[in-house]
XYZ file of C-alpha atoms in Angstrom:
653
model
C 67.083 -63.018 -5.976
C 69.372 -65.371 -4.017
C 72.691 -63.925 -2.821
C 75.503 -66.296 -3.722
C 77.770 -65.664 -0.667
C 81.525 -66.562 -0.198
C 83.336 -66.499 2.916
C 83.216 -63.451 4.843
C 80.389 -61.689 2.807
C 77.012 -60.757 4.365
C 73.450 -60.274 3.144
C 70.655 -58.545 5.135
C 67.709 -60.877 6.041
C 64.336 -60.004 4.869
C 62.344 -61.721 7.414
C 62.835 -63.430 10.572
C 61.056 -66.717 10.492
C 63.869 -68.561 8.435
C 64.683 -71.991 7.613
C 68.819 -73.125 7.133
C 69.079 -75.878 4.886
C 72.218 -78.009 4.932
C 72.889 -80.526 2.349
C 76.305 -82.708 2.695
C 77.644 -85.779 0.890
C 77.541 -87.613 3.929
C 75.893 -87.768 7.403
C 76.836 -84.582 9.378
C 75.735 -83.391 12.573
C 74.345 -80.029 12.669
C 73.776 -77.387 15.735
C 73.740 -73.922 16.529
C 75.220 -71.570 19.393
C 73.488 -68.361 20.624
C 75.993 -65.477 21.395
C 76.128 -61.961 23.121
C 77.099 -59.129 21.349
C 80.724 -60.297 21.229
C 79.584 -63.652 20.373
C 80.247 -65.285 23.479
C 78.325 -68.495 24.341
C 77.253 -68.219 28.103
C 76.534 -71.863 28.787
C 75.288 -74.896 27.520
C 71.619 -74.001 27.734
C 72.629 -71.743 24.722
C 73.383 -74.437 22.273
C 70.851 -76.263 20.303
C 72.282 -79.784 19.238
C 71.143 -83.403 18.897
C 70.725 -84.244 22.446
C 69.103 -80.580 23.215
C 67.403 -79.914 19.637
C 65.111 -76.701 20.755
C 65.760 -73.467 22.336
C 63.530 -70.344 22.290
C 63.536 -69.473 18.702
C 65.872 -72.194 17.587
C 65.325 -76.108 16.541
C 67.944 -78.209 14.938
C 67.986 -81.907 14.032
C 67.979 -84.640 16.731
C 70.211 -86.993 14.442
C 73.249 -86.794 12.117
C 72.276 -87.056 8.218
C 73.328 -85.559 4.672
C 70.409 -83.177 4.904
C 69.217 -80.992 7.418
C 66.325 -78.422 8.506
C 66.940 -76.071 11.187
C 64.067 -73.878 12.312
C 64.971 -70.271 13.471
C 62.536 -67.609 14.487
C 64.448 -64.114 15.347
C 61.683 -62.610 16.954
C 61.278 -65.605 19.406
C 65.083 -65.409 20.501
C 65.901 -63.845 23.979
C 66.792 -60.177 23.743
C 70.398 -60.754 24.869
C 71.177 -62.811 21.681
C 72.944 -60.999 19.129
C 73.997 -63.770 17.167
C 73.408 -67.332 16.053
C 76.112 -69.540 14.898
C 75.697 -72.696 12.617
C 78.009 -75.726 13.345
C 78.396 -78.916 11.146
C 80.640 -81.462 12.211
C 81.456 -85.182 11.107
C 80.122 -87.835 13.525
C 82.732 -89.636 15.708
C 82.669 -93.519 15.510
C 80.323 -93.604 12.901
C 82.899 -95.632 10.208
C 82.405 -92.580 8.271
C 84.707 -90.121 6.757
C 86.920 -88.181 9.421
C 87.610 -84.921 7.588
C 85.547 -82.530 5.464
C 88.138 -82.993 2.765
C 87.131 -86.397 2.008
C 83.378 -85.781 1.320
C 81.552 -83.300 -0.980
C 81.927 -79.557 0.119
C 78.535 -78.754 2.513
C 76.246 -76.832 0.701
C 74.025 -74.012 3.217
C 71.076 -72.058 2.564
C 68.791 -69.695 4.502
C 65.228 -69.750 3.262
C 61.915 -68.539 3.891
C 59.159 -70.791 5.388
C 58.083 -71.227 1.254
C 61.289 -72.172 0.412
C 62.427 -69.184 -1.107
C 65.942 -68.962 -1.318
C 67.827 -65.752 0.518
C 71.100 -66.312 0.489
C 73.488 -69.848 -0.051
C 76.776 -70.640 0.861
C 79.138 -73.460 -0.239
C 81.894 -74.392 2.095
C 84.719 -75.047 -0.190
C 88.406 -75.397 0.817
C 88.045 -77.853 3.939
C 90.389 -80.301 3.916
C 91.726 -81.948 7.627
C 88.753 -80.220 9.300
C 86.420 -82.366 11.072
C 83.974 -79.723 12.631
C 83.193 -76.128 10.616
C 81.310 -72.891 11.628
C 79.130 -72.498 8.506
C 77.560 -69.349 8.999
C 76.083 -66.835 11.688
C 73.091 -64.667 11.696
C 73.860 -61.506 13.491
C 71.971 -58.153 14.820
C 73.463 -54.854 13.990
C 71.720 -51.867 14.611
C 68.319 -53.747 14.818
C 68.635 -55.293 11.637
C 69.602 -59.044 11.112
C 71.979 -60.090 8.571
C 73.652 -63.362 7.545
C 77.469 -63.777 7.145
C 79.283 -66.992 5.412
C 81.953 -68.068 7.768
C 83.468 -71.149 6.709
C 85.789 -71.340 9.642
C 87.269 -75.322 10.176
C 88.602 -76.800 13.448
C 91.008 -79.821 13.145
C 90.516 -80.588 16.499
C 86.820 -81.035 15.706
C 83.550 -80.124 17.902
C 85.463 -79.441 21.156
C 87.789 -76.960 19.616
C 85.042 -75.091 18.052
C 83.094 -75.069 21.085
C 85.996 -73.561 23.124
C 86.968 -71.139 20.621
C 83.371 -69.508 21.245
C 83.677 -69.554 25.146
C 82.099 -72.696 25.989
C 83.507 -73.790 29.566
C 84.180 -77.918 29.474
C 83.682 -77.873 25.765
C 85.381 -81.097 25.728
C 82.639 -82.987 27.924
C 80.051 -81.045 26.108
C 81.239 -82.289 22.808
C 81.610 -85.782 23.817
C 77.978 -85.701 25.181
C 76.796 -84.262 21.611
C 78.362 -87.238 19.924
C 77.023 -89.620 22.080
C 73.664 -88.542 21.219
C 74.505 -88.592 17.533
C 75.736 -92.354 17.955
C 72.285 -93.254 19.755
C 70.025 -91.358 16.964
C 72.409 -93.035 14.173
C 71.581 -96.367 15.831
C 68.002 -96.114 15.220
C 68.819 -94.450 11.610
C 67.798 -96.451 8.164
C 71.106 -96.580 6.597
C 70.949 -93.832 3.993
C 70.445 -94.652 -0.027
C 73.528 -95.045 -2.337
C 75.129 -91.687 -3.113
C 74.251 -89.442 -5.914
C 76.361 -88.139 -8.955
C 76.294 -84.722 -9.498
C 73.348 -84.056 -11.728
C 71.170 -85.570 -8.639
C 71.210 -88.835 -10.086
C 71.605 -91.757 -8.121
C 75.002 -93.614 -8.490
C 75.314 -96.361 -10.818
C 77.186 -99.602 -10.018
C 79.348 -100.624 -12.863
C 80.304 -104.302 -13.859
C 83.341 -104.561 -11.203
C 81.286 -104.426 -8.076
C 78.173 -103.407 -6.331
C 79.845 -100.018 -5.084
C 79.674 -98.756 -1.595
C 76.660 -100.081 0.567
C 73.909 -97.868 2.093
C 75.842 -95.713 4.673
C 78.972 -96.561 3.320
C 81.410 -94.109 2.211
C 83.588 -94.732 -0.718
C 87.797 -94.438 -0.043
C 88.395 -90.403 -1.339
C 91.026 -92.182 -3.884
C 88.169 -94.286 -5.277
C 85.894 -91.448 -6.581
C 86.565 -87.776 -7.662
C 84.763 -85.241 -5.654
C 81.492 -84.446 -6.238
C 80.418 -81.159 -7.393
C 78.086 -79.229 -4.665
C 74.346 -79.406 -6.176
C 72.188 -76.577 -4.694
C 69.283 -78.561 -3.428
C 65.875 -77.820 -4.601
C 64.070 -76.002 -2.195
C 60.378 -78.065 -1.117
C 57.285 -75.952 -1.787
C 55.396 -75.192 1.001
C 51.889 -75.836 0.114
C 50.620 -73.195 2.606
C 51.935 -70.267 0.832
C 52.860 -71.709 -2.748
C 51.030 -69.576 -5.470
C 49.005 -71.157 -7.761
C 52.026 -72.729 -9.948
C 52.597 -75.035 -7.129
C 49.253 -76.739 -8.047
C 48.622 -78.414 -11.227
C 45.519 -77.497 -12.966
C 42.419 -79.794 -11.653
C 42.257 -83.454 -14.110
C 45.741 -82.346 -15.119
C 48.271 -84.628 -16.008
C 49.998 -85.946 -13.035
C 53.753 -86.198 -13.239
C 55.214 -89.726 -11.655
C 58.556 -89.041 -12.359
C 60.914 -88.806 -9.242
C 62.247 -85.229 -9.408
C 66.012 -86.647 -9.360
C 65.479 -89.618 -11.670
C 67.287 -89.182 -15.219
C 64.388 -90.729 -17.051
C 60.617 -90.142 -17.103
C 58.573 -93.151 -17.072
C 58.346 -94.757 -20.395
C 55.455 -95.071 -22.789
C 52.870 -97.727 -22.435
C 53.367 -100.912 -24.565
C 52.220 -100.161 -28.317
C 49.100 -102.750 -27.601
C 47.826 -100.450 -24.686
C 45.013 -98.055 -25.624
C 45.972 -94.712 -25.739
C 45.446 -92.716 -22.935
C 42.592 -90.266 -22.585
C 43.828 -86.450 -22.979
C 44.430 -85.004 -19.597
C 44.324 -88.485 -17.663
C 47.046 -89.007 -15.365
C 50.187 -90.686 -16.569
C 50.760 -94.537 -15.874
C 53.390 -95.299 -13.220
C 55.902 -97.999 -14.010
C 57.713 -100.413 -12.223
C 61.358 -100.151 -12.829
C 60.829 -95.954 -13.100
C 64.599 -95.525 -11.783
C 68.081 -95.623 -13.318
C 70.380 -98.997 -12.879
C 72.003 -101.583 -14.900
C 69.454 -104.511 -13.783
C 65.839 -104.870 -13.261
C 66.676 -105.234 -9.739
C 68.858 -102.068 -9.129
C 66.262 -99.948 -10.805
C 63.285 -101.335 -8.673
C 65.698 -100.949 -5.673
C 66.349 -97.150 -6.667
C 62.430 -96.722 -7.401
C 61.657 -97.883 -3.631
C 64.274 -95.841 -2.316
C 62.957 -92.725 -4.667
C 59.461 -93.403 -3.042
C 60.565 -93.947 0.310
C 62.331 -90.251 -0.041
C 59.348 -88.367 -1.609
C 57.007 -89.660 0.921
C 59.456 -88.367 3.784
C 59.957 -84.951 2.386
C 56.068 -84.725 1.368
C 55.016 -85.699 4.721
C 57.866 -83.102 5.995
C 56.532 -80.449 3.961
C 53.118 -81.141 4.985
C 53.783 -80.675 8.850
C 55.824 -77.492 7.901
C 52.698 -75.888 6.335
C 50.634 -76.792 9.134
C 53.084 -75.697 11.611
C 53.220 -72.434 9.832
C 49.261 -72.317 10.003
C 49.267 -72.616 13.618
C 52.269 -70.024 14.109
C 50.142 -67.596 11.662
C 47.403 -67.856 13.624
C 49.339 -67.528 16.921
C 51.016 -64.020 15.650
C 47.486 -62.757 14.100
C 45.881 -63.267 17.507
C 48.308 -61.823 19.517
C 48.311 -58.854 17.187
C 44.522 -58.307 17.254
C 44.325 -58.790 21.086
C 47.299 -56.524 22.034
C 44.477 -53.859 21.783
C 42.507 -54.007 24.840
C 39.480 -52.813 23.099
C 39.746 -55.759 20.885
C 39.895 -58.332 23.666
C 36.213 -58.024 24.594
C 32.900 -57.567 22.690
C 32.438 -58.734 18.920
C 35.567 -57.541 17.337
C 37.914 -59.946 19.633
C 35.724 -62.815 18.303
C 35.711 -61.848 14.941
C 39.148 -61.769 15.113
C 39.568 -65.098 16.646
C 37.302 -66.608 13.881
C 39.290 -64.779 11.204
C 42.372 -66.428 12.426
C 41.219 -69.391 12.699
C 39.998 -69.495 9.313
C 42.841 -68.761 7.913
C 44.442 -71.651 9.736
C 41.905 -74.035 8.611
C 42.234 -73.068 5.070
C 46.089 -73.002 4.944
C 46.265 -76.492 6.572
C 43.419 -77.554 4.236
C 45.518 -76.945 1.365
C 48.196 -78.256 2.910
C 46.383 -81.630 3.273
C 45.214 -81.523 -0.387
C 48.785 -81.256 -1.493
C 49.553 -84.116 0.613
C 46.670 -86.292 -0.565
C 47.624 -85.525 -4.256
C 51.577 -86.883 -3.400
C 50.060 -89.797 -1.312
C 47.567 -90.463 -4.406
C 50.713 -90.802 -6.639
C 52.718 -92.699 -4.476
C 49.993 -95.012 -4.072
C 49.449 -95.923 -7.699
C 53.054 -96.139 -7.914
C 53.334 -98.656 -5.406
C 50.290 -100.849 -6.645
C 52.533 -101.382 -9.943
C 55.704 -101.757 -7.956
C 55.056 -104.135 -5.157
C 53.912 -107.139 -7.923
C 56.578 -106.464 -10.052
C 58.980 -107.088 -7.201
C 61.557 -110.201 -7.129
C 61.455 -112.377 -4.321
C 64.376 -110.554 -2.227
C 62.145 -107.532 -2.281
C 58.532 -108.785 -2.190
C 56.475 -109.796 1.001
C 55.615 -113.350 1.836
C 51.828 -113.243 0.572
C 53.687 -111.966 -3.248
C 53.016 -114.688 -5.653
C 56.604 -114.354 -6.589
C 57.264 -116.963 -4.101
C 55.210 -119.882 -5.503
C 57.443 -119.946 -8.017
C 60.097 -119.494 -5.967
C 63.658 -120.884 -7.546
C 66.809 -120.760 -5.831
C 69.016 -118.136 -7.138
C 72.327 -118.302 -8.748
C 73.656 -115.089 -7.681
C 73.333 -112.493 -4.729
C 70.392 -109.790 -4.710
C 71.174 -106.275 -4.393
C 69.228 -106.162 -1.425
C 66.678 -107.824 1.165
C 63.388 -106.809 2.042
C 62.811 -107.255 6.413
C 59.876 -105.280 6.438
C 57.733 -102.257 5.893
C 57.627 -98.461 7.106
C 54.951 -96.131 7.573
C 53.973 -92.713 8.705
C 50.792 -91.636 10.741
C 49.751 -89.235 8.042
C 49.363 -92.132 5.593
C 49.177 -95.667 7.278
C 48.068 -97.369 4.699
C 50.868 -96.219 2.468
C 53.614 -99.082 2.875
C 57.375 -98.754 2.141
C 59.494 -101.900 1.588
C 62.293 -101.557 4.394
C 65.317 -102.894 2.064
C 68.977 -103.544 3.692
C 72.168 -103.860 0.905
C 73.616 -107.434 0.702
C 76.053 -108.365 2.223
C 74.583 -106.951 5.736
C 76.601 -103.980 6.536
C 75.303 -104.435 10.332
C 74.119 -106.835 12.332
C 70.220 -107.081 13.177
C 68.685 -107.309 16.715
C 65.291 -108.580 17.286
C 64.170 -106.818 20.497
C 62.206 -109.098 22.860
C 61.555 -106.663 25.645
C 57.904 -105.489 26.582
C 59.197 -101.849 26.480
C 60.119 -102.119 22.858
C 56.770 -100.592 21.868
C 53.260 -99.852 23.270
C 51.802 -102.549 21.372
C 54.790 -104.889 23.193
C 53.618 -104.035 26.579
C 50.289 -105.086 26.106
C 51.582 -108.803 25.391
C 52.572 -111.575 27.485
C 56.427 -111.467 28.248
C 56.661 -115.251 26.888
C 54.521 -114.926 23.873
C 56.611 -111.619 22.941
C 59.838 -113.769 23.601
C 58.667 -116.423 20.838
C 57.464 -113.894 18.341
C 60.802 -112.354 18.607
C 62.535 -115.507 17.954
C 60.133 -116.444 15.067
C 60.682 -113.192 13.658
C 64.693 -114.040 13.465
C 63.722 -117.444 11.941
C 61.945 -115.577 9.306
C 64.657 -113.297 8.502
C 67.227 -116.061 8.638
C 65.001 -118.109 6.076
C 64.940 -115.342 3.576
C 68.725 -114.739 3.671
C 69.067 -118.597 2.946
C 66.567 -118.123 0.188
C 68.374 -115.322 -1.525
C 71.861 -116.843 -1.585
C 72.952 -119.224 -4.035
C 73.353 -122.793 -2.818
C 76.257 -123.324 -0.155
C 77.191 -119.316 -0.026
C 75.406 -118.777 3.340
C 75.403 -120.521 6.392
C 73.238 -120.140 9.729
C 74.759 -121.051 13.315
C 72.257 -120.988 16.152
C 73.109 -120.098 19.802
C 70.138 -121.138 21.790
C 71.842 -121.720 25.652
C 68.677 -123.043 27.748
C 67.138 -124.768 24.649
C 64.099 -122.664 24.897
C 63.496 -121.806 21.506
C 63.356 -125.340 19.890
C 59.806 -124.615 18.747
C 60.451 -121.563 16.818
C 63.499 -122.929 15.355
C 61.936 -126.365 13.777
C 61.625 -124.684 10.378
C 65.357 -124.298 10.256
C 66.237 -127.337 12.056
C 63.401 -129.644 10.599
C 64.549 -128.368 6.812
C 68.326 -129.390 7.627
C 69.380 -126.091 6.480
C 71.423 -124.989 9.615
C 74.950 -125.725 9.900
C 74.538 -127.655 12.853
C 72.536 -128.045 15.758
C 71.587 -125.340 18.121
C 74.386 -124.521 20.239
C 73.210 -124.912 24.052
C 74.564 -124.778 27.220
C 77.866 -122.405 28.190
C 80.054 -125.274 26.473
C 77.776 -124.990 23.045
C 77.998 -121.092 23.119
C 81.814 -120.927 23.811
C 82.270 -123.539 20.893
C 80.210 -121.860 18.375
C 82.079 -118.462 18.839
C 85.467 -119.988 18.875
C 84.882 -121.164 15.681
C 83.189 -117.745 14.247
C 85.897 -115.942 15.809
C 88.720 -117.694 14.476
C 87.385 -117.556 11.115
C 87.176 -114.036 11.376
C 90.944 -113.984 12.475
C 91.929 -116.182 9.546
C 90.247 -114.404 6.890
C 91.406 -110.754 8.006
C 94.883 -112.004 8.436
C 94.500 -113.513 4.636
C 93.472 -110.249 3.595
C 95.911 -108.251 5.073
C 98.411 -110.385 3.695
C 97.083 -110.605 0.140
C 96.909 -114.440 0.445
C 93.241 -115.391 -0.041
C 94.362 -118.789 -1.450
C 96.370 -119.684 1.650
C 93.200 -120.231 3.839
C 92.725 -123.758 5.526
C 90.602 -125.840 3.000
C 88.215 -126.904 5.803
C 87.310 -123.096 6.153
C 84.068 -122.125 4.832
C 84.403 -118.854 2.846
C 80.765 -118.326 2.573
C 78.563 -115.766 4.625
C 77.710 -117.033 8.014
C 74.577 -115.826 10.022
C 74.800 -116.285 13.673
C 71.537 -116.375 15.243
C 71.572 -115.641 19.477
C 68.869 -116.064 21.298
C 68.049 -115.383 24.926
C 71.496 -113.234 25.217
C 72.904 -112.890 27.722
C 71.946 -116.284 29.437
C 75.073 -118.629 28.665
C 77.736 -115.910 27.941
C 80.455 -115.658 30.696
C 82.878 -112.489 30.180
C 84.802 -113.993 27.645
C 81.788 -115.056 25.550
C 80.324 -111.405 25.631
C 83.913 -109.652 24.272
C 83.629 -112.644 21.556
C 80.373 -111.531 20.711
C 81.295 -107.789 20.512
C 84.044 -108.930 18.530
C 81.835 -110.456 16.083
C 79.553 -107.616 16.157
C 82.444 -105.047 15.417
C 84.752 -107.190 12.786
C 82.255 -109.788 11.445
C 80.452 -107.995 8.807
C 83.611 -107.304 6.841
C 84.729 -110.563 6.160
C 81.238 -111.971 5.948
C 80.208 -113.108 9.775
C 76.661 -111.739 10.605
C 74.784 -111.208 13.933
C 71.170 -112.058 14.244
C 70.107 -111.192 18.111
C 67.242 -111.984 20.089
C 67.581 -110.179 23.109
C 65.619 -108.133 25.963
C 68.043 -104.982 26.961
C 66.933 -104.922 29.991
C 68.078 -108.850 30.780
C 71.875 -107.543 30.162
C 71.450 -104.448 32.247
C 74.130 -105.825 34.511
C 76.625 -105.206 32.088
C 75.879 -101.485 32.185
C 77.483 -99.364 29.326
C 79.797 -102.367 28.480
C 77.284 -103.358 26.012
C 76.363 -99.843 24.793
C 78.445 -100.263 21.614
C 77.194 -103.614 20.693
C 73.310 -102.326 20.877
C 74.399 -99.271 18.870
C 76.617 -101.378 16.276
C 73.076 -103.378 15.642
C 69.949 -102.580 13.445
C 67.009 -102.861 15.992
C 63.965 -104.182 14.529
C 61.212 -105.537 16.731
C 58.678 -108.365 16.363
C 55.388 -106.123 16.456
C 54.827 -102.645 15.109
C 56.913 -99.842 16.641
C 57.979 -96.364 15.566
C 61.495 -96.470 16.481
C 63.219 -96.264 12.837
C 64.229 -92.716 11.120
C 64.688 -91.972 8.123
C 68.403 -90.257 6.719
C 66.613 -87.271 4.990
C 64.365 -85.224 7.726
C 64.190 -88.022 10.672
C 60.656 -88.698 10.791
C 59.922 -91.334 13.057
C 58.507 -94.276 10.812
C 56.511 -97.097 12.166
C 58.224 -100.503 11.302
C 56.035 -103.386 10.356
C 57.929 -106.876 10.545
C 57.032 -109.064 7.581
C 54.471 -111.647 8.478
C 53.455 -114.880 6.863
C 49.771 -115.226 5.645
C 47.851 -117.158 7.702
C 47.423 -120.820 7.404
C 50.291 -120.663 4.622
C 53.242 -123.212 4.161
C 55.401 -120.889 2.175
C 58.211 -120.867 4.557
C 58.310 -124.529 4.713
C 57.992 -124.951 0.660
C 60.972 -122.321 0.064
C 63.293 -123.995 3.280
C 62.674 -127.293 1.199
C 63.888 -126.012 -2.035
C 66.725 -124.398 -0.122
C 67.685 -127.824 1.315
C 67.172 -129.676 -2.137
C 69.509 -127.003 -4.000
C 72.239 -127.561 -1.407
C 71.973 -131.338 -1.514
C 71.921 -131.507 -5.722
C 74.646 -128.483 -5.425
C 72.094 -126.264 -7.075
C 71.473 -128.493 -10.320
């Protein structure tokens, strides 16, 4: 039976291999410290955090996330360790909440490897604190126990570390937050928040609500009720009830979706008894089909992330169990030689193989369900969510309203390389995009000629700009280009030839300065009008539509003033409709040193070739990103841009 702890209460731990699961309403940093009998932490080597996530017997997440799994093996801890303290902190400078009182109360569960909850604790009563000691595992007279702590610190992570006796706590806290910032820069924005019953938030008629990763103002929504997360079954240890009988029906409903798939149309033949349920496109909540498909894709993304996490956890458990059985069997010198030792090794490996096989069967079953769902979802996607090969583009018409999101590529994991999940970003864009043209971007990039890679990167940017132009109503989206050396003329030809650019690509230092000054002025004017509540006072010649700036070959042609303006646009532009699409090799800008680090972190990095640099917001898997490619010999890009240009000339009529 699960022990539901309150602050100060403790509970005996029945086992030593544990998981500590954290569920929060927004991304948090999770870490842990090792302490002696007095709870003192004897240096940074006794602290596990995103910049140094592994210690003997302890592993924490490498990035900030709304959900965490910390692995603890109490038997593997150093003998001098008597206490493991779990710490939570809000990321600094991430644009999110700065106090725990503005988010849902964090929920912490201590579980076994099979997901069975041993003890839980909801951290209520927090307000101005930005860091909190959640709970501690401590050893008393040879017995390990867990205690609910819930001690908050308004001064943040530095104060919390100093309270545990850590030297140079402020410096360490800064390095931890720096590691978190690097991790968040490579993380895909999380999906929309969920309602207390686990359903995804619907967006009412008043507006689309907060975008992924954006926190609503605390006064705008009531505080969410903490939800006990459902434990993921470990395929290696789950009993027969965890596996549906062979040939039984498959449930395609996402565990947190409010509705099951609708029944087949009346004209469809009835399904045979025992046959799998038919997956349905739009099997998610939402006020429109586009919103339901958006939420369904995020559900598939999360399902694949968690199914793979369960599989990897089960495989790790099987390997660890084999090691432990071998250690026990071979600890007796009589078993180290002869037939007894060989039989022990064979038995341990056979058990490992059996557990791994069962885990793979469970994963394959989940992958089969997701593949079937993807097969019906992909053809049903609207143009904004569809790949270029989808027939929906051949019937393309310029829309009269902006869609909810835009597809910018596909994601997949090594366990299921053939199962691609569309990578959707909310519109209007929350952050700029950086197409990395460097040869160190990925293994595939290192094998490619540098010139070819740079051209491919700019072609990728052009494709994304074309998709953005195609999904906005006529006249509501403009594209500017900075190409200081004029080296991108060939790749930019589809945009320039169709006449959809706001002006000719700017070349030379003078062109760079002119475009940046124009867009900087627009940001300043719109911000002042918003602050003054006088939007109708904007100059009549000011284009109030969304603006995209494509920057090629940065930092060529940029002086210090231009670099400062570019950073200003990256930071302030998205909130007033000015967005960056940069094509750059970070090594080319290395002379600027750490000055440009905030710029790179503020942009979503993608690559012109496959690369496994993106992370999901749930368990932090490294996902391989695949850019959207045009079908060989297809003229779909030119046809779409021609229709966009025609709609601009005719005003959409």
